[in-house]
Amino acid sequence: MTIAVRHTWFMVGRQLRNLMREPIWIALLLVQPMVWLLLYGQLFKRVTNLPGGGFGTSSYITFLAPAIVIMNSFFGATWSGMAMISDLDRDVLPRFLATPVSRISLVVSQIVRSALIAVVQGVIILVVSLALGVRVHTGLFGWVVILAAAALMNSAFAGLSQGIALLVRKEATMIAIANFIGLPLFFLSSTLISIRQVPHWMQIAAKFNPVNWGVIAARQVVLRGTEWGSVGLHLALLFGLSVATAAFATWTFRAYQRTI
Amino acid sequence: MDGIVVEGLRKRYGAVQALDGVGFRVHAGELFGLLGPNGAGKSTTVKVLATLTTPDAGRAEVAGHDVVAEANAVRRAIGYVPQSSGVDRDATGRENLMLQGRIQDVGGRALEARVGELLDLLGLTDAAERVVRGYSGGMKRRLDVALGLVHRPQVLFLDEPTTGLDPEARASMWEELERLAEGEALTILLTTHYMEEADQLADRLAIVSLGRVVVEGTPEELKRSLRGEAVEVELSDGRAADAEGVVAALEDVLEASSEGRKLRSRVASGARAIPSILSALEARGIGVEAVTSHRPSLDDVYLHYTGREFAAEDEAGAREDDSAAER
């Protein structure tokens, strides 16, 4: 176990070093969430006045900001398998596999790297939100909860993305699948609008949508009337899903090894 | 003691029987060549020995450890330089080496010193802090070799270390490998499809064809096992089969074979046989374009033991590899 942790640390270090060599990427990846936050947030500013309500605040940007942290983390996760495909294409994995390196660390390090980036981006989005007047009702602990939700959301889907990458092993297929999973789950959540405003069938679907679990947990700590039980439940659900998808990714890694 | 023992390895990928009973022994400290055309089973053999894949049948030991039952002990004892470079191109040369050392449980000062030593040994010190993406093909390959050596392995696998390098880079790689073989107490298994490479570098070698070892020995032994000289006649028309019959019947000729417009024969003495070959062909009205004779090369050894010409088989193997890759 300790070896697996140590090797995961080495592998995460490798990926972060490469990323830090071109830190511009972290900034570029933030363009999309900023567009949602700054432009979409302004465009639909008055949406909180809709009859039926359910927003829990009159400030749309306050409603939106925590969900954008989750959205960013979710989309980042769906793409995280691309790094695995790049390693596969360049035969980096066979070189590692001829060493005593912990097999599990090769998969888990990809998930940890992806989640760490999501947390860093989450902090940036929250700081920008703060400047825009968004106040997290539960204070600093609320920030921690939002970032924890972002990390769990990311791990859950990064595990899935790694598993898919190891199964399809082709960039083009990976892109198609990421889009196929990403957009529907995004729109079937309460990221952009109060769940009370959407058709009934979508309300039901959202209950089973992990993206919505993350949005609920993150938004609860921002708005007044936080229900901690619900926050805990949804974080636990995300944690369970993370464990399951990490297991799936490990299983696909064994399948990949058999093809060598 | 034996560095590597391979007995009756078999491995099947779908419809392709990649290994069909490969077996050989490599003594400790020796540089052993596995020579054969593309698709002969060299890389698959190395993958089994490097614990990347398990054989369907047979067994193998590396540095005294069974490759299946004691895979982790084997992994600690070996360095593996794959056919296609597995370096992280977005990291620097030094970072690549440091990571490789850490996962092999070398750390701290010892690792830093070893990395510096290897960068020096392989002439990469000036490029150490540069990202590998900018390395030349030869530099990348030398880094691959360094990665295999970080933890001072007992056995080093080099899977086609010079394929794809230009002649100059190949020559310099040969020099590096010769120095390595002398300097470090190391057993080296090198696969290659270059006859000259096996001839120049290997203490002993095995010729592999269709997943099997056809012959094993020192390059000298193998060449000596073919008595006499090789005579090659290029015919001006396609009557190679006729020509083969005519030449094979001559007293001075030990054996003859033909392929396309090429007639190859082995003779006791070129000086005596060439005139009689030429006059016999002329008597049958078979035109001759060119005649060459030379001491037996590994090419001739290959032809002798497999009945096939190396270059032709290599191309056929390469085509197979390509179509396999497309699948």
XYZ file of C-alpha atoms in Angstrom:
587
model
C 0.000 0.000 0.000
C 2.697 2.469 1.010
C 4.531 1.606 -2.198
C 1.389 2.304 -4.234
C 1.021 5.693 -2.533
C 4.694 6.566 -3.047
C 4.613 5.580 -6.715
C 1.375 7.491 -7.252
C 3.123 10.522 -5.796
C 6.060 10.075 -8.232
C 3.692 9.726 -11.183
C 1.565 12.719 -10.195
C 4.797 14.682 -9.839
C 5.761 13.743 -13.371
C 2.461 14.992 -14.778
C 2.368 18.196 -12.754
C 5.963 19.055 -13.731
C 5.050 18.692 -17.384
C 1.952 20.809 -16.866
C 3.823 23.517 -15.004
C 6.238 23.773 -17.879
C 3.340 25.304 -19.798
C 1.162 26.860 -17.069
C -0.686 28.797 -19.759
C -2.877 25.693 -20.147
C -4.439 26.091 -16.721
C -5.445 29.613 -17.705
C -6.705 28.613 -21.155
C -8.803 25.856 -19.645
C -10.462 28.506 -17.486
C -11.745 30.527 -20.448
C -14.870 28.412 -20.774
C -16.019 28.603 -17.135
C -15.300 32.345 -17.117
C -17.506 32.802 -20.177
C -20.325 30.999 -18.386
C -19.811 32.954 -15.210
C -19.326 36.431 -16.698
C -21.400 36.395 -19.902
C -24.086 33.805 -19.237
C -24.424 35.102 -15.690
C -25.136 38.603 -16.999
C -27.336 37.461 -19.887
C -29.765 35.566 -17.648
C -29.441 37.848 -14.650
C -33.216 38.236 -14.314
C -33.972 34.536 -14.442
C -34.263 34.489 -10.632
C -37.438 36.579 -10.940
C -39.251 33.758 -12.773
C -42.553 32.779 -11.212
C -42.121 29.551 -9.257
C -38.622 30.643 -8.137
C -36.618 27.992 -6.372
C -33.299 29.779 -6.753
C -32.900 30.521 -3.066
C -31.307 33.911 -3.841
C -32.125 36.944 -5.934
C -28.547 37.080 -7.283
C -28.233 34.738 -10.254
C -24.433 34.845 -10.140
C -24.501 33.639 -6.534
C -26.708 30.760 -7.678
C -24.468 30.052 -10.654
C -20.914 30.349 -9.241
C -20.686 27.119 -7.174
C -22.280 25.176 -10.029
C -19.710 26.545 -12.480
C -16.930 25.209 -10.231
C -18.595 21.787 -10.457
C -19.238 22.080 -14.205
C -15.610 22.964 -14.851
C -14.459 20.057 -12.744
C -16.845 17.692 -14.538
C -15.799 18.672 -18.060
C -12.132 18.569 -17.077
C -12.668 15.015 -15.853
C -14.322 13.791 -19.057
C -11.183 14.837 -20.948
C -8.649 13.458 -18.478
C -8.295 10.180 -20.396
C -6.515 12.044 -23.188
C -3.299 12.026 -21.152
C -3.548 8.239 -20.839
C -4.026 7.922 -24.607
C -0.971 10.080 -25.173
C 1.051 7.770 -22.880
C -0.310 4.750 -24.742
C 0.535 6.259 -28.135
C 4.096 6.975 -27.047
C 4.622 3.574 -25.437
C 5.431 5.145 -22.087
C 3.436 2.456 -20.284
C 5.386 -0.614 -21.490
C 8.565 1.029 -20.229
C 7.025 1.469 -16.775
C 5.524 -2.020 -16.820
C 8.970 -3.588 -17.138
C 9.794 -2.067 -13.733
C 8.405 -2.996 -10.291
C 6.251 0.159 -10.357
C 2.884 -0.233 -8.652
C 0.395 -0.948 -11.454
C -2.408 0.800 -9.670
C -0.346 3.988 -9.357
C -0.215 4.313 -13.145
C -4.014 4.639 -13.218
C -4.682 6.394 -9.916
C -2.041 9.068 -10.578
C -3.987 10.174 -13.665
C -7.126 10.585 -11.563
C -5.307 12.431 -8.767
C -3.643 14.783 -11.256
C -6.991 15.548 -12.867
C -8.649 16.242 -9.489
C -5.785 18.478 -8.336
C -6.131 20.636 -11.436
C -9.889 20.860 -10.867
C -9.278 22.101 -7.308
C -6.779 24.750 -8.445
C -9.209 25.950 -11.105
C -12.014 25.876 -8.533
C -10.072 28.228 -6.279
C -9.556 30.626 -9.196
C -13.253 30.565 -10.140
C -14.243 31.168 -6.509
C -11.852 34.111 -6.189
C -13.278 35.677 -9.357
C -16.791 35.051 -8.001
C -15.862 36.738 -4.760
C -14.793 39.789 -6.746
C -18.184 39.690 -8.487
C -19.931 39.854 -5.125
C -20.689 36.178 -4.515
C -20.652 35.444 -0.782
C -20.370 31.885 0.487
C -22.908 31.773 3.317
C -21.058 29.129 5.354
C -17.748 30.965 5.075
C -14.344 29.367 4.694
C -15.637 25.891 5.511
C -18.082 26.358 2.637
C -15.149 26.938 0.292
C -13.592 23.702 1.481
C -16.860 21.843 0.843
C -17.165 23.282 -2.672
C -13.600 22.276 -3.506
C -14.133 18.820 -2.001
C -17.240 18.412 -4.162
C -15.215 19.530 -7.194
C -12.454 17.024 -6.395
C -14.906 14.137 -5.905
C -16.899 15.080 -9.003
C -13.673 15.089 -10.974
C -12.400 11.773 -9.595
C -15.698 10.077 -10.347
C -15.604 10.991 -14.016
C -11.821 10.919 -14.410
C -11.959 7.236 -13.422
C -14.567 6.660 -16.104
C -12.567 8.658 -18.650
C -9.359 6.705 -17.901
C -11.229 3.444 -18.248
C -12.701 4.478 -21.589
C -9.283 5.675 -22.777
C -7.769 2.282 -21.929
C -10.572 0.503 -23.775
C -10.761 2.594 -26.980
C -7.076 3.755 -27.114
C -7.902 6.245 -29.887
C -8.128 10.017 -29.542
C -10.986 10.549 -31.988
C -13.183 7.930 -30.295
C -12.320 9.378 -26.903
C -13.420 12.875 -27.997
C -16.712 11.545 -29.367
C -17.469 9.644 -26.155
C -16.527 12.607 -23.932
C -18.992 14.823 -25.800
C -21.626 12.118 -25.776
C -21.412 11.832 -21.983
C -20.600 15.444 -21.132
C -23.327 17.606 -22.656
C -26.420 15.533 -21.722
C -25.326 15.159 -18.105
C -24.601 18.883 -17.958
C -28.021 19.912 -19.267
C -29.826 17.318 -17.144
C -28.588 19.052 -14.024
C -29.563 22.168 -12.118
C -26.264 23.862 -13.020
C -27.870 26.748 -14.930
C -31.386 26.855 -13.589
C -33.402 25.947 -10.522
C -34.629 22.381 -10.596
C -38.180 23.670 -9.958
C -38.158 25.374 -13.351
C -37.475 22.263 -15.459
C -39.942 19.654 -16.804
C -40.940 16.899 -14.411
C -39.082 14.092 -16.212
C -35.885 16.126 -16.049
C -36.344 16.575 -12.312
C -36.492 12.796 -11.949
C -33.483 12.268 -14.237
C -31.466 14.872 -12.311
C -31.867 12.835 -9.111
C -29.757 10.088 -10.681
C -27.302 12.453 -12.333
C -23.945 12.584 -10.505
C -23.323 16.061 -11.917
C -26.386 17.230 -10.084
C -25.164 15.623 -6.839
C -22.085 17.815 -7.000
C -24.097 20.929 -7.852
C -26.468 20.342 -4.920
C -23.627 19.868 -2.414
C -21.723 22.933 -3.626
C -24.744 25.213 -3.889
C -26.142 24.273 -0.485
C -23.145 25.770 1.314
C -23.339 29.014 -0.659
C -27.024 29.775 -0.106
C -28.861 30.346 3.151
C -30.642 27.437 4.815
C -27.875 24.858 4.238
C -29.061 21.306 4.834
C -25.898 19.568 6.003
C -27.465 16.138 5.768
C -28.068 16.626 2.062
C -24.542 18.003 1.571
C -23.048 14.962 3.296
C -25.249 12.521 1.409
C -24.342 13.897 -1.993
C -20.627 14.032 -1.198
C -20.853 10.423 -0.034
C -22.594 9.432 -3.261
C -19.812 11.062 -5.271
C -17.197 9.316 -3.161
C -18.852 5.955 -3.786
C -18.970 6.628 -7.502
C -15.274 7.620 -7.477
C -14.322 4.315 -5.890
C -16.422 2.427 -8.447
C -14.987 4.209 -11.506
C -11.420 3.896 -10.161
C -12.042 0.149 -9.884
C -13.382 0.160 -13.450
C -10.266 1.996 -14.677
C -8.000 -0.501 -12.893
C -9.897 -3.356 -14.494
C -9.500 -1.839 -17.984
C -5.791 -1.405 -17.253
C -5.490 -5.162 -16.743
C -7.339 -5.666 -20.027
C -4.822 -3.356 -21.711
C -1.901 -5.319 -20.222
C -3.227 -8.501 -21.783
C -3.002 -6.911 -25.242
C 0.750 -6.224 -24.991
C 25.906 -19.092 -14.365
C 23.349 -18.351 -17.046
C 22.001 -14.831 -17.351
C 18.998 -15.898 -19.381
C 17.482 -19.336 -19.907
C 14.679 -19.721 -22.438
C 13.009 -23.081 -23.050
C 10.265 -23.885 -25.523
C 8.431 -20.560 -25.362
C 5.158 -20.420 -27.243
C 2.878 -17.436 -27.644
C -0.080 -16.895 -29.909
C -1.744 -13.577 -30.811
C -5.037 -14.343 -32.518
C -4.188 -16.181 -35.725
C -0.457 -15.471 -35.468
C 1.828 -17.963 -33.751
C 4.411 -15.376 -32.699
C 6.584 -17.806 -30.729
C 6.741 -21.443 -31.705
C 9.119 -23.021 -29.213
C 11.933 -20.459 -28.927
C 14.798 -21.648 -26.767
C 18.354 -20.424 -26.038
C 20.777 -19.699 -23.218
C 22.723 -16.523 -22.554
C 25.732 -16.728 -20.241
C 26.160 -14.053 -17.608
C 28.221 -11.102 -18.821
C 27.722 -11.927 -22.477
C 26.301 -9.771 -25.281
C 23.895 -12.086 -27.039
C 22.228 -11.218 -30.341
C 18.799 -12.350 -31.429
C 18.862 -11.953 -35.172
C 15.940 -12.323 -37.495
C 13.660 -10.527 -39.925
C 10.649 -8.446 -38.903
C 7.930 -10.660 -37.520
C 10.281 -13.513 -36.571
C 9.332 -13.275 -32.885
C 12.269 -11.319 -31.476
C 10.249 -8.570 -29.810
C 7.699 -11.025 -28.447
C 10.532 -13.027 -26.881
C 11.876 -9.884 -25.220
C 8.389 -8.908 -24.002
C 8.083 -12.284 -22.291
C 11.543 -11.932 -20.737
C 10.767 -8.382 -19.577
C 7.541 -9.677 -17.917
C 5.268 -7.551 -20.117
C 3.399 -10.578 -21.328
C 3.136 -14.216 -20.252
C 3.903 -17.169 -22.525
C 1.265 -19.758 -23.458
C 3.805 -22.521 -22.860
C 7.468 -22.971 -22.028
C 9.490 -21.230 -19.365
C 12.139 -18.572 -19.007
C 14.517 -17.448 -16.306
C 16.250 -14.100 -16.120
C 19.069 -13.576 -13.598
C 17.934 -16.736 -11.857
C 14.262 -15.723 -11.494
C 11.286 -17.243 -13.279
C 9.641 -14.586 -15.480
C 6.102 -15.623 -14.535
C 6.343 -16.777 -10.909
C 8.887 -14.155 -9.810
C 8.006 -11.315 -12.143
C 8.822 -8.561 -9.648
C 12.270 -9.972 -8.904
C 12.907 -10.070 -12.659
C 11.733 -6.464 -13.021
C 14.250 -5.344 -10.409
C 17.059 -7.205 -12.158
C 16.469 -5.988 -15.709
C 16.675 -2.879 -17.814
C 14.317 -2.850 -20.790
C 14.848 -0.633 -23.823
C 11.753 -1.145 -25.968
C 11.703 -1.014 -29.736
C 9.732 2.217 -29.747
C 11.074 4.750 -27.316
C 9.039 5.012 -24.148
C 10.496 8.294 -22.902
C 8.245 11.057 -21.651
C 8.786 13.621 -24.384
C 7.401 16.504 -22.332
C 9.948 16.004 -19.555
C 13.686 16.717 -19.571
C 16.272 13.985 -19.940
C 17.260 14.289 -16.295
C 13.629 14.177 -15.078
C 13.033 11.016 -17.079
C 16.073 9.379 -15.510
C 15.237 10.505 -11.964
C 11.697 9.118 -12.185
C 12.919 5.824 -13.615
C 15.398 5.539 -10.744
C 12.795 6.310 -8.089
C 10.388 3.622 -9.254
C 13.343 1.224 -9.232
C 13.948 2.175 -5.588
C 17.154 4.091 -6.128
C 16.926 7.457 -4.424
C 18.638 10.452 -2.924
C 22.327 11.145 -3.483
C 22.978 7.718 -5.002
C 20.395 8.376 -7.698
C 21.636 11.867 -8.462
C 25.179 10.561 -8.820
C 24.094 7.647 -11.003
C 22.034 9.916 -13.284
C 24.990 12.274 -13.697
C 27.245 9.333 -14.486
C 24.871 7.943 -17.130
C 24.328 11.323 -18.768
C 28.099 11.562 -19.016
C 28.544 8.010 -20.265
C 26.008 8.476 -23.049
C 27.050 11.999 -23.991
C 23.820 13.668 -22.869
C 25.110 15.975 -20.149
C 24.649 19.130 -22.218
C 21.088 18.153 -23.124
C 20.106 16.987 -19.626
C 17.915 19.970 -18.744
C 16.228 20.134 -22.145
C 12.807 18.692 -22.903
C 13.181 15.404 -24.805
C 10.854 16.587 -27.586
C 13.807 18.548 -28.995
C 16.282 15.623 -28.968
C 17.574 14.056 -32.177
C 16.711 10.429 -32.917
C 20.129 9.270 -31.758
C 19.974 11.262 -28.523
C 16.510 9.917 -27.750
C 17.764 6.379 -28.267
C 20.772 6.970 -26.018
C 18.409 8.288 -23.341
C 16.356 5.086 -23.734
C 19.482 3.072 -23.037
C 20.336 5.253 -20.031
C 16.808 4.705 -18.653
C 17.401 0.972 -18.818
C 20.640 1.301 -16.848
C 19.669 3.643 -13.987
C 19.317 0.949 -11.334
C 22.434 -0.999 -12.417
C 20.523 -4.004 -13.745
C 22.136 -7.423 -14.140
C 20.484 -7.961 -17.521
C 19.747 -5.380 -20.201
C 17.294 -5.956 -23.057
C 17.836 -3.854 -26.146
C 15.012 -4.320 -28.634
C 16.303 -3.091 -32.003
C 18.320 -0.236 -30.511
C 19.448 1.174 -33.859
C 16.366 0.733 -36.046
C 15.387 4.064 -37.564
C 18.716 5.742 -36.836
C 20.806 7.281 -39.600
C 24.144 5.548 -40.327
C 26.154 8.025 -38.285
C 23.937 7.731 -35.211
C 23.978 3.950 -35.639
C 27.771 3.858 -35.665
C 27.947 5.972 -32.532
C 25.318 3.771 -30.824
C 27.439 0.729 -31.650
C 30.392 2.367 -29.967
C 28.318 3.121 -26.867
C 27.066 -0.444 -26.708
C 30.535 -1.896 -27.097
C 31.748 0.271 -24.247
C 28.786 -0.765 -22.105
C 29.375 -4.438 -22.749
C 32.955 -4.061 -21.569
C 32.490 -1.581 -18.763
C 29.519 -2.732 -16.698
C 29.110 -6.259 -15.388
C 26.111 -6.758 -17.554
C 24.386 -9.446 -19.566
C 22.947 -7.901 -22.722
C 20.312 -9.369 -25.002
C 20.124 -7.397 -28.218
C 17.605 -7.995 -30.970
C 18.324 -6.745 -34.426
C 17.451 -7.273 -38.024
C 20.787 -5.912 -39.168
C 23.275 -8.656 -40.019
C 26.245 -6.287 -39.595
C 25.027 -5.289 -36.167
C 24.872 -8.854 -34.879
C 28.205 -9.603 -36.520
C 29.919 -6.604 -34.983
C 28.455 -6.577 -31.477
C 27.357 -10.046 -30.438
C 29.594 -12.486 -28.573
C 27.115 -15.158 -29.556
C 23.865 -15.072 -31.425
C 20.787 -17.035 -32.318
C 19.032 -16.751 -35.656
C 15.277 -16.665 -35.220
C 12.764 -17.467 -37.904
C 9.011 -18.018 -37.626
C 9.068 -18.040 -33.840
C 11.870 -20.593 -33.527
C 15.645 -20.554 -33.112
C 17.209 -22.108 -36.200
C 20.827 -21.936 -35.144
C 22.930 -20.610 -32.262
C 26.652 -19.873 -31.994
C 29.336 -17.196 -32.243
C 29.273 -15.197 -35.503
C 32.582 -16.870 -36.436
C 31.301 -20.374 -35.719
C 28.221 -19.789 -37.786
C 30.174 -18.439 -40.712
C 32.733 -21.229 -40.432
C 29.984 -23.839 -40.414
C 29.550 -22.915 -44.057
C 32.629 -24.247 -45.782
C 33.975 -22.480 -48.836
C 32.703 -19.344 -50.522
C 29.403 -17.950 -51.645
C 28.992 -17.274 -55.371
C 26.094 -15.204 -56.576
C 25.148 -15.092 -60.243
C 22.690 -12.552 -61.589
C 20.935 -13.941 -64.667
C 19.868 -11.769 -67.581
C 16.586 -13.642 -68.001
C 14.256 -15.448 -65.644
C 15.425 -19.027 -66.157
C 16.636 -19.325 -62.583
C 15.124 -22.755 -61.987
C 16.901 -24.175 -65.065
C 20.116 -22.520 -63.993
C 19.803 -23.901 -60.483
C 19.537 -27.442 -61.851
C 22.546 -26.986 -64.084
C 24.752 -25.452 -61.417
C 23.733 -27.799 -58.615
C 24.884 -30.722 -60.767
C 28.436 -29.346 -61.062
C 31.182 -31.090 -59.165
C 32.675 -27.911 -57.663
C 29.336 -26.711 -56.284
C 28.229 -27.752 -52.775
C 24.711 -26.360 -52.906
C 22.665 -23.988 -55.044
C 19.411 -22.103 -54.694
C 17.607 -19.494 -56.720
C 15.277 -16.635 -56.130
C 13.966 -14.339 -58.856
C 16.873 -13.756 -61.181
C 19.440 -14.529 -58.532
C 21.272 -17.792 -58.360
C 23.175 -18.392 -55.160
C 25.600 -21.197 -54.637
C 28.171 -22.307 -52.142
C 31.432 -23.611 -53.530
C 34.655 -24.998 -52.127
C 36.795 -22.601 -54.138
C 35.560 -19.618 -56.093
C 38.553 -19.573 -58.393
C 37.822 -23.095 -59.592
C 34.037 -23.030 -59.561
C 33.257 -19.709 -61.229
C 34.684 -20.653 -64.651
C 32.845 -23.972 -64.646
C 29.580 -22.323 -63.541
C 29.835 -19.752 -66.299
C 30.677 -22.249 -69.035
C 27.874 -24.606 -67.946
C 25.372 -21.754 -68.098
C 26.672 -20.600 -71.437
C 26.388 -24.150 -72.816
C 22.664 -24.066 -71.946
C 22.260 -20.613 -73.455
C 21.470 -18.936 -70.097
C 22.670 -15.319 -70.138
C 24.630 -13.930 -67.175
C 24.549 -10.314 -66.015
C 27.029 -10.345 -63.132
C 28.968 -12.685 -60.866
C 30.176 -11.993 -57.365
C 31.885 -14.176 -54.818
C 32.600 -13.575 -51.152
C 33.406 -15.308 -47.890
C 30.217 -16.545 -46.189
C 28.387 -13.764 -44.376
C 25.631 -14.073 -41.797
C 23.298 -13.515 -44.751
C 24.534 -16.795 -46.197
C 24.196 -18.453 -42.813
C 20.610 -17.312 -42.655
C 19.926 -18.556 -46.166
C 21.577 -21.851 -45.407
C 19.634 -22.572 -42.236
C 16.218 -21.263 -43.237
C 16.283 -21.793 -46.993
C 15.049 -18.254 -47.401
C 16.789 -15.038 -48.270
C 16.929 -12.634 -45.376
C 16.053 -9.378 -47.155
C 12.992 -10.825 -48.872
C 11.727 -12.334 -45.638
C 12.333 -9.099 -43.780
C 10.167 -7.188 -46.230
C 7.428 -9.783 -46.056
C 7.607 -9.611 -42.268
C 7.439 -5.836 -42.360
C 4.296 -5.985 -44.489
C 2.773 -8.387 -42.002
C 3.710 -6.083 -39.140
C 2.062 -3.163 -40.900
C -1.166 -4.998 -41.522
C -1.099 -6.239 -37.928
C -0.649 -2.661 -36.757
C -3.598 -1.539 -38.861
C -5.796 -4.170 -37.326
